[in-house]
PDB file of C-alpha atoms in Angstrom:
ATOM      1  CA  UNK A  30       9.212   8.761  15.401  1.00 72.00           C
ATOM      2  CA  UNK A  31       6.733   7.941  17.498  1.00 71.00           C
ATOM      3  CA  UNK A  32       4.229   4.167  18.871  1.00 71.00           C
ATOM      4  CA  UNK A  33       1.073   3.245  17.025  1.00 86.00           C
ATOM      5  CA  UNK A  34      -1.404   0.751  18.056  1.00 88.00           C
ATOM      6  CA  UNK A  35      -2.911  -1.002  15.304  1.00 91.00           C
ATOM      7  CA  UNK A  36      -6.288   0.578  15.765  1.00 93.00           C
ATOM      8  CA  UNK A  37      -4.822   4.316  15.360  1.00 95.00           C
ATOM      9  CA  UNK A  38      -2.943   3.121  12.109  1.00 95.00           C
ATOM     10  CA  UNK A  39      -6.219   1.401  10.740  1.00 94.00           C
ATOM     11  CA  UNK A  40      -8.189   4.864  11.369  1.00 95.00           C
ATOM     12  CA  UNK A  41      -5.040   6.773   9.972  1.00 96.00           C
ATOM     13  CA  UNK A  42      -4.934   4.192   6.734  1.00 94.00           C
ATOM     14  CA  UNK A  43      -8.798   4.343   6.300  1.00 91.00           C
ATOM     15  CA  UNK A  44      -8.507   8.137   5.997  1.00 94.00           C
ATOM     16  CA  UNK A  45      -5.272   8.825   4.046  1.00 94.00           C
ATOM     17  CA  UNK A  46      -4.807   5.744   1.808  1.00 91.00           C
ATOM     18  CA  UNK A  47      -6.493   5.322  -1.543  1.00 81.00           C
ATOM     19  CA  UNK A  48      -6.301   1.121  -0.684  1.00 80.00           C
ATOM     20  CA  UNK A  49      -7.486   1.864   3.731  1.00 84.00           C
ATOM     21  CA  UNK A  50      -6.084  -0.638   6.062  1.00 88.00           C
ATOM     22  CA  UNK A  51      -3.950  -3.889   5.365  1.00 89.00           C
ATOM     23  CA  UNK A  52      -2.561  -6.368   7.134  1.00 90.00           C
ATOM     24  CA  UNK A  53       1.006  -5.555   8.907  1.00 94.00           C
ATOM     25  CA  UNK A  54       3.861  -6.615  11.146  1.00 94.00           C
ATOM     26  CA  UNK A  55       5.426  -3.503  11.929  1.00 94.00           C
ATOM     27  CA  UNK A  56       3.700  -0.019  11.759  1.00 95.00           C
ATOM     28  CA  UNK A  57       5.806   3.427  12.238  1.00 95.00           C
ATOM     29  CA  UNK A  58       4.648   6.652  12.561  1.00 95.00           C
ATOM     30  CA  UNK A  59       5.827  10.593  13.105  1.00 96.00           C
ATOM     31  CA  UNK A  60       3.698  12.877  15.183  1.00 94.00           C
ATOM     32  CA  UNK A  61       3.613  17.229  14.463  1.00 93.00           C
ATOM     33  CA  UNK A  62       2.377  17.768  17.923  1.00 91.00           C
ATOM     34  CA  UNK A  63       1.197  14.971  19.088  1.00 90.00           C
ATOM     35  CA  UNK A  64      -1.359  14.779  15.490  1.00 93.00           C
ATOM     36  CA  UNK A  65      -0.258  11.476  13.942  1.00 95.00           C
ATOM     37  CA  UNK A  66       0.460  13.120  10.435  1.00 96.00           C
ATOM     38  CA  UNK A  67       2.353   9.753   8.635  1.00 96.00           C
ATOM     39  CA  UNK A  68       2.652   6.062   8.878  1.00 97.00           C
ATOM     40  CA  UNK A  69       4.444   3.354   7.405  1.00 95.00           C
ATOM     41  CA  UNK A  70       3.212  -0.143   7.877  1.00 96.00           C
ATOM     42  CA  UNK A  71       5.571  -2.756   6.718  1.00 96.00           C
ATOM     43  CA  UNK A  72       4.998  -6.575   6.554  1.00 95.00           C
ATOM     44  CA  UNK A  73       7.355 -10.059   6.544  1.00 96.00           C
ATOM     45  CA  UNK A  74       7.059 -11.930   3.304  1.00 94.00           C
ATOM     46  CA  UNK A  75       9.975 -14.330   4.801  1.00 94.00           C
ATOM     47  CA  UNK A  76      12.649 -14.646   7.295  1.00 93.00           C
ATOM     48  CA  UNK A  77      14.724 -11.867   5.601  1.00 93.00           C
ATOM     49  CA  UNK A  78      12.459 -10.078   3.373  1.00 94.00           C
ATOM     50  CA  UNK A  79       9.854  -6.912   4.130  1.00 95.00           C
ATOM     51  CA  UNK A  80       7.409  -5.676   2.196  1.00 95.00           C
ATOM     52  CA  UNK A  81       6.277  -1.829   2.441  1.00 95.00           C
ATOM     53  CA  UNK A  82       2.905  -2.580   2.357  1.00 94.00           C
ATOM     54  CA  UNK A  83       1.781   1.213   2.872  1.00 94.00           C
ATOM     55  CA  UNK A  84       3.195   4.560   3.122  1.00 94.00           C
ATOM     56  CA  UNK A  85       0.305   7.534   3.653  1.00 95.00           C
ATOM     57  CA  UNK A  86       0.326  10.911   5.270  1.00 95.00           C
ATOM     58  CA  UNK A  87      -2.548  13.639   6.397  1.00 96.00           C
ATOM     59  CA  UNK A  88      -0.173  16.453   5.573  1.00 95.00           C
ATOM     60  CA  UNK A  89       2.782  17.222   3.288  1.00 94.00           C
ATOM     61  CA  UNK A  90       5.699  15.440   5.801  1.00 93.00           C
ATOM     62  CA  UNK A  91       9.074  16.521   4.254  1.00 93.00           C
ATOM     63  CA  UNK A  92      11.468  13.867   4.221  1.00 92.00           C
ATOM     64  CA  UNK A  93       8.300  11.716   6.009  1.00 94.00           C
ATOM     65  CA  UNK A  94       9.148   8.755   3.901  1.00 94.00           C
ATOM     66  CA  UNK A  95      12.734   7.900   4.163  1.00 93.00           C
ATOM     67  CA  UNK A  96      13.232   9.126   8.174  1.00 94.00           C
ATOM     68  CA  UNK A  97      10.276   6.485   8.330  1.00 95.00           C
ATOM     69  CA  UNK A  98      11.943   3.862   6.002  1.00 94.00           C
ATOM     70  CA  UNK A  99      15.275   4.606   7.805  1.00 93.00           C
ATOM     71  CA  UNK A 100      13.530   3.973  11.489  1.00 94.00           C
ATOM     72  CA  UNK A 101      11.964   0.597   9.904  1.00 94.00           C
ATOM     73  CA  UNK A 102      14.746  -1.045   8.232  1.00 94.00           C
ATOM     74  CA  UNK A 103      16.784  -0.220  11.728  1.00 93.00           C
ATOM     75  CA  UNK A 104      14.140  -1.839  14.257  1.00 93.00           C
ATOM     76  CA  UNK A 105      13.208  -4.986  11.403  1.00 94.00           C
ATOM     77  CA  UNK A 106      16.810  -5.219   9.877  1.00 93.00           C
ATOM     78  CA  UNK A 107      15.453  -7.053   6.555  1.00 95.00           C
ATOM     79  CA  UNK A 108      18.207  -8.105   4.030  1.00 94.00           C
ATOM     80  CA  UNK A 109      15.823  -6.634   1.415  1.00 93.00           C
ATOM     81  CA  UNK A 110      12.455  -4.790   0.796  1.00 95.00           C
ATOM     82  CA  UNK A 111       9.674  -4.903  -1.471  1.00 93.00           C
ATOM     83  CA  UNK A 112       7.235  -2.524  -2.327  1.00 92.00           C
ATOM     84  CA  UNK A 113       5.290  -1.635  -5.625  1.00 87.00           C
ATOM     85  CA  UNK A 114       4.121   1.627  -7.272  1.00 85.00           C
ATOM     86  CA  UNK A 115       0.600   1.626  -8.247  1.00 77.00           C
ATOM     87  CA  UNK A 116       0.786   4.233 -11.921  1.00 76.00           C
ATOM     88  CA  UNK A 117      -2.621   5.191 -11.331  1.00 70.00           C
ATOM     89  CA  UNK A 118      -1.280   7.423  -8.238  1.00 76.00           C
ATOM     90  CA  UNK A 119       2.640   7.449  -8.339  1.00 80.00           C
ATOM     91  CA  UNK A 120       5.948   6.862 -10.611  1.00 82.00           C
ATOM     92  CA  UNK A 121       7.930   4.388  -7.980  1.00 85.00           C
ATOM     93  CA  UNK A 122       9.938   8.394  -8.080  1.00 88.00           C
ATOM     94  CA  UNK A 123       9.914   8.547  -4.254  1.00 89.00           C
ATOM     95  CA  UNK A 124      11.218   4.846  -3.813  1.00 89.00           C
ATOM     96  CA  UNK A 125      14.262   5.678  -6.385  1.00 89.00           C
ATOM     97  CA  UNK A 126      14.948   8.531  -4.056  1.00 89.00           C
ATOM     98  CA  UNK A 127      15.346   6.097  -0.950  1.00 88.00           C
ATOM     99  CA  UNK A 128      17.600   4.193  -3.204  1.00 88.00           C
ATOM    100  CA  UNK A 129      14.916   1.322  -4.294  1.00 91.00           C
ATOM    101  CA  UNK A 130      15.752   0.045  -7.878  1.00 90.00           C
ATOM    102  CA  UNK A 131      12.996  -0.674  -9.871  1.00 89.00           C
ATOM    103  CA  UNK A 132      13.047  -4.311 -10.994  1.00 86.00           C
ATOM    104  CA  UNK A 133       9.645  -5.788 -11.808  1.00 84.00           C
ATOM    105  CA  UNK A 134       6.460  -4.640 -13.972  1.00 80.00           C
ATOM    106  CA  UNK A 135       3.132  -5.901 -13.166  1.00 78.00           C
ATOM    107  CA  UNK A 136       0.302  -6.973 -15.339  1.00 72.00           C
ATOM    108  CA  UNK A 137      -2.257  -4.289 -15.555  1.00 69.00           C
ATOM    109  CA  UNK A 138      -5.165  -4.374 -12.740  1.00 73.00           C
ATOM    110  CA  UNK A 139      -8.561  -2.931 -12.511  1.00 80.00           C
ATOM    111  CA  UNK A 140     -10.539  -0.168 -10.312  1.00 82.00           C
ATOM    112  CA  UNK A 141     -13.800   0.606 -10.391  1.00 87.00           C
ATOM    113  CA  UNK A 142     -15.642   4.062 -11.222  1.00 89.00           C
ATOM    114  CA  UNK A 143     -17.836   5.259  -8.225  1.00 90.00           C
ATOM    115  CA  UNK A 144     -19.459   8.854  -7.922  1.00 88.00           C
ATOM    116  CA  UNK A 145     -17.644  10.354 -10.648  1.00 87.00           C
ATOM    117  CA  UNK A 146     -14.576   8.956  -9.990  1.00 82.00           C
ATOM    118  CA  UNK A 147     -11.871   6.286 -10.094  1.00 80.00           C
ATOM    119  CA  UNK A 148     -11.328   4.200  -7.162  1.00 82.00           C
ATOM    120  CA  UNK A 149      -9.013   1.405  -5.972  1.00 78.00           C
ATOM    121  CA  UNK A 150     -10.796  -2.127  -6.264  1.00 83.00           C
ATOM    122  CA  UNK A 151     -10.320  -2.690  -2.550  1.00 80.00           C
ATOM    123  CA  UNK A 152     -13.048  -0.151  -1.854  1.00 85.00           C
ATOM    124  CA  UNK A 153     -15.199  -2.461  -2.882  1.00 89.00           C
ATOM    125  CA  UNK A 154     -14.210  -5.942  -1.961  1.00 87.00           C
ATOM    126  CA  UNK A 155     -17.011  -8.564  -1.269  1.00 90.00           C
ATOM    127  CA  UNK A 156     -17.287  -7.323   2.371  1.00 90.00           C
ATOM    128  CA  UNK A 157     -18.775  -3.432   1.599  1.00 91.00           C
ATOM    129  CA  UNK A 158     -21.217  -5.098  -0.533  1.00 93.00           C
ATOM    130  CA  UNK A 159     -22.291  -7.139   1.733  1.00 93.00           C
ATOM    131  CA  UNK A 160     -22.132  -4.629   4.832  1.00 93.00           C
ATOM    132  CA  UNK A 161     -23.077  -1.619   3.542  1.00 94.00           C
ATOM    133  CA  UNK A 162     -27.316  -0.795   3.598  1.00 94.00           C
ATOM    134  CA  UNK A 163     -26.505   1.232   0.429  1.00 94.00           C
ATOM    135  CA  UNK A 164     -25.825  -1.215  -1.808  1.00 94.00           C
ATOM    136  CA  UNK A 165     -27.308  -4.139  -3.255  1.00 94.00           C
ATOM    137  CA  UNK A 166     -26.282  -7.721  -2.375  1.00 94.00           C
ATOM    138  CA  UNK A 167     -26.570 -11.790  -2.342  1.00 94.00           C
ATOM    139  CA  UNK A 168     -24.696 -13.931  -1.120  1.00 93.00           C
ATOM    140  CA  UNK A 169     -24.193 -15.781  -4.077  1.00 95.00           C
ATOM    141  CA  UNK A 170     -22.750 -13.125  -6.044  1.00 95.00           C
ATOM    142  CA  UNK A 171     -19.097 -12.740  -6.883  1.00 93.00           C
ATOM    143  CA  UNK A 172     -16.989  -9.235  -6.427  1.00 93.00           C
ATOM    144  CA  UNK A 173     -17.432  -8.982 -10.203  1.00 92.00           C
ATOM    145  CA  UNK A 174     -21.543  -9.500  -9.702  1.00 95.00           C
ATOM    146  CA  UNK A 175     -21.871  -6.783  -6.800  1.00 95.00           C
ATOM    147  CA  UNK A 176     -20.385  -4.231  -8.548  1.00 94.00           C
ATOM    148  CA  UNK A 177     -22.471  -4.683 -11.851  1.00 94.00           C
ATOM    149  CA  UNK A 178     -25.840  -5.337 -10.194  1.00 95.00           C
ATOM    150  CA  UNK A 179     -24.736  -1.574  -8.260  1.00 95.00           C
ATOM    151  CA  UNK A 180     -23.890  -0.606 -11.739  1.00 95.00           C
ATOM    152  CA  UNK A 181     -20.483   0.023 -10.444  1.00 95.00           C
ATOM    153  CA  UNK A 182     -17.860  -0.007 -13.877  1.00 93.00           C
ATOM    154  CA  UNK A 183     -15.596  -2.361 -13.596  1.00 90.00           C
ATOM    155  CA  UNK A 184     -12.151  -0.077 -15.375  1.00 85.00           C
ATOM    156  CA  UNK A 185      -9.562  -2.636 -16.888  1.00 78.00           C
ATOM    157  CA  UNK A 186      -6.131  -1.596 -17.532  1.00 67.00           C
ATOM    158  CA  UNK A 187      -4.370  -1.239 -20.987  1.00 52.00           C
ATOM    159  CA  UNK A 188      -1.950  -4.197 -21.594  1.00 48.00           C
ATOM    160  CA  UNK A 189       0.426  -1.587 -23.352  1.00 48.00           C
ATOM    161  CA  UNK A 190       1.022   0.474 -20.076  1.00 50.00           C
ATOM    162  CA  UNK A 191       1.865  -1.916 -16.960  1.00 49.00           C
ATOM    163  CA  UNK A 192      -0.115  -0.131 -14.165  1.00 64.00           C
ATOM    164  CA  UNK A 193       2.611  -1.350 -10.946  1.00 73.00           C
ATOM    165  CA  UNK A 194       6.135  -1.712 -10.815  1.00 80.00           C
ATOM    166  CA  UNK A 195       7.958  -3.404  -8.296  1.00 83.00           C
ATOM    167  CA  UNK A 196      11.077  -1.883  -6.340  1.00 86.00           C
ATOM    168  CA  UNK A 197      13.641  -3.580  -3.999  1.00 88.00           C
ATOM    169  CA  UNK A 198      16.168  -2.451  -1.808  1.00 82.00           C
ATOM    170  CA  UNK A 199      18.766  -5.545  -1.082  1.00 77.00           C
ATOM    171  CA  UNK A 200      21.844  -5.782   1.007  1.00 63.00           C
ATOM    172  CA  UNK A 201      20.594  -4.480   4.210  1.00 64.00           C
ATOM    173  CA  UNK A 202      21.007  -6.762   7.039  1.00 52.00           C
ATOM    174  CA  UNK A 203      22.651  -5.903  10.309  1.00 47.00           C
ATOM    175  CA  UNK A 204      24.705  -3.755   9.263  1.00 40.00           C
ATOM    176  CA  UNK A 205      28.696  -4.336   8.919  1.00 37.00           C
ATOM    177  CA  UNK A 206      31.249  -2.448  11.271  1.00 33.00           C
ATOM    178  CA  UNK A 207      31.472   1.238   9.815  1.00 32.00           C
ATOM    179  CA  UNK A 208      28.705   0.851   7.766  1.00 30.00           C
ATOM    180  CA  UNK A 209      25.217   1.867   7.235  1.00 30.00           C
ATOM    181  CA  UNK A 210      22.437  -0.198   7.077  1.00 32.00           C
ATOM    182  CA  UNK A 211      20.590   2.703   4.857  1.00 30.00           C
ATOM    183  CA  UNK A 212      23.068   2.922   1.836  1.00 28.00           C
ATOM    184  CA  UNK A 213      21.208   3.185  -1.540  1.00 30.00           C
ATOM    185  CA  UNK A 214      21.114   0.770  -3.559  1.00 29.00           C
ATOM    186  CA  UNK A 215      23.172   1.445  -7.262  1.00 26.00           C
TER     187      UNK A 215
END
């Protein structure tokens, strides 16, 4: 377990994570050697509620995710925590492991198809339009706009197949006398 500043993390997220950087209250990492090799940023949504707002690592890190979730949930001590599975990249397997329980599905979203291949939509909010020299822009022009006038496909989701589901862990808290703050869940 190791400190991150907020600029390492954003340069870790921006390299690692199909979404890049968010915004964060708490972000944990775990060093091989001093290399920052996985982070965890999590995020308040209220006075007892987290969200896991991004898990990504540069290497395989065995066991990276829940010795990360376990270090979090210890310095935060949430009653609960959110997160969500996007299905275009993962199952929601690895929260079920940590003892999340899957209780929400998610109306399908959209990406976007970029040289020859499918990328998250938040590669190309209105912000990389407007600052990057390669692509066109106006101010007037919505998301939506940019990416058509770059002739950027816009893919929608099938309303069959939800595309996220959310998972929760509840009951954390301080934890009780004899007990552990990181028992699953079910």
């Amino acid at each position: 377990m190791t400190a991150v500043d907020r600029v390492e993390v954003r340069d870790f997220l921006e390299a690692n994570h199909i979404q890049g950087a968010t915004a964060m209250s708490e972000a944990f990492g775990l060093r091989d050697g001093g290399e920052l090799v996985a982070v965890m940023c999590m995020k308040w949504r209220t006075k007892t509620e987290v969200e896991l707002v991004r898990f990504a690592t540069s290497v395989i890190v065995r066991g990276g995710h829940s010795r990360l979730l376990k270090h979090a949930v210890a310095a935060m001590q949430p009653q609960r925590v959110v997160t969500f599975a996007d299905h275009a990249v993962s199952d929601g397997g690895l929260y079920e492991q940590c003892g999340f329980i899957k209780d929400g599905e998610l109306r399908p979203d959209y990406t976007y198809y970029f040289r020859g291949e499918r990328v998250h939509k938040f590669l190309f909010r209105l912000k990389r339009f407007r600052n990057d020299p390669n692509l066109l822009w106006d101010e007037s022009w919505t998301e939506q706009q940019a990416a058509a006038e770059n002739k950027i496909p816009r893919i929608l989701g099938l309303r069959k197949d939800p595309l996220r589901t959310r998972h929760s862990r509840v009951g954390l808290g301080p934890p009780e006398r004899g007990h552990s703050v990181f028992q699953a869940v079910g």
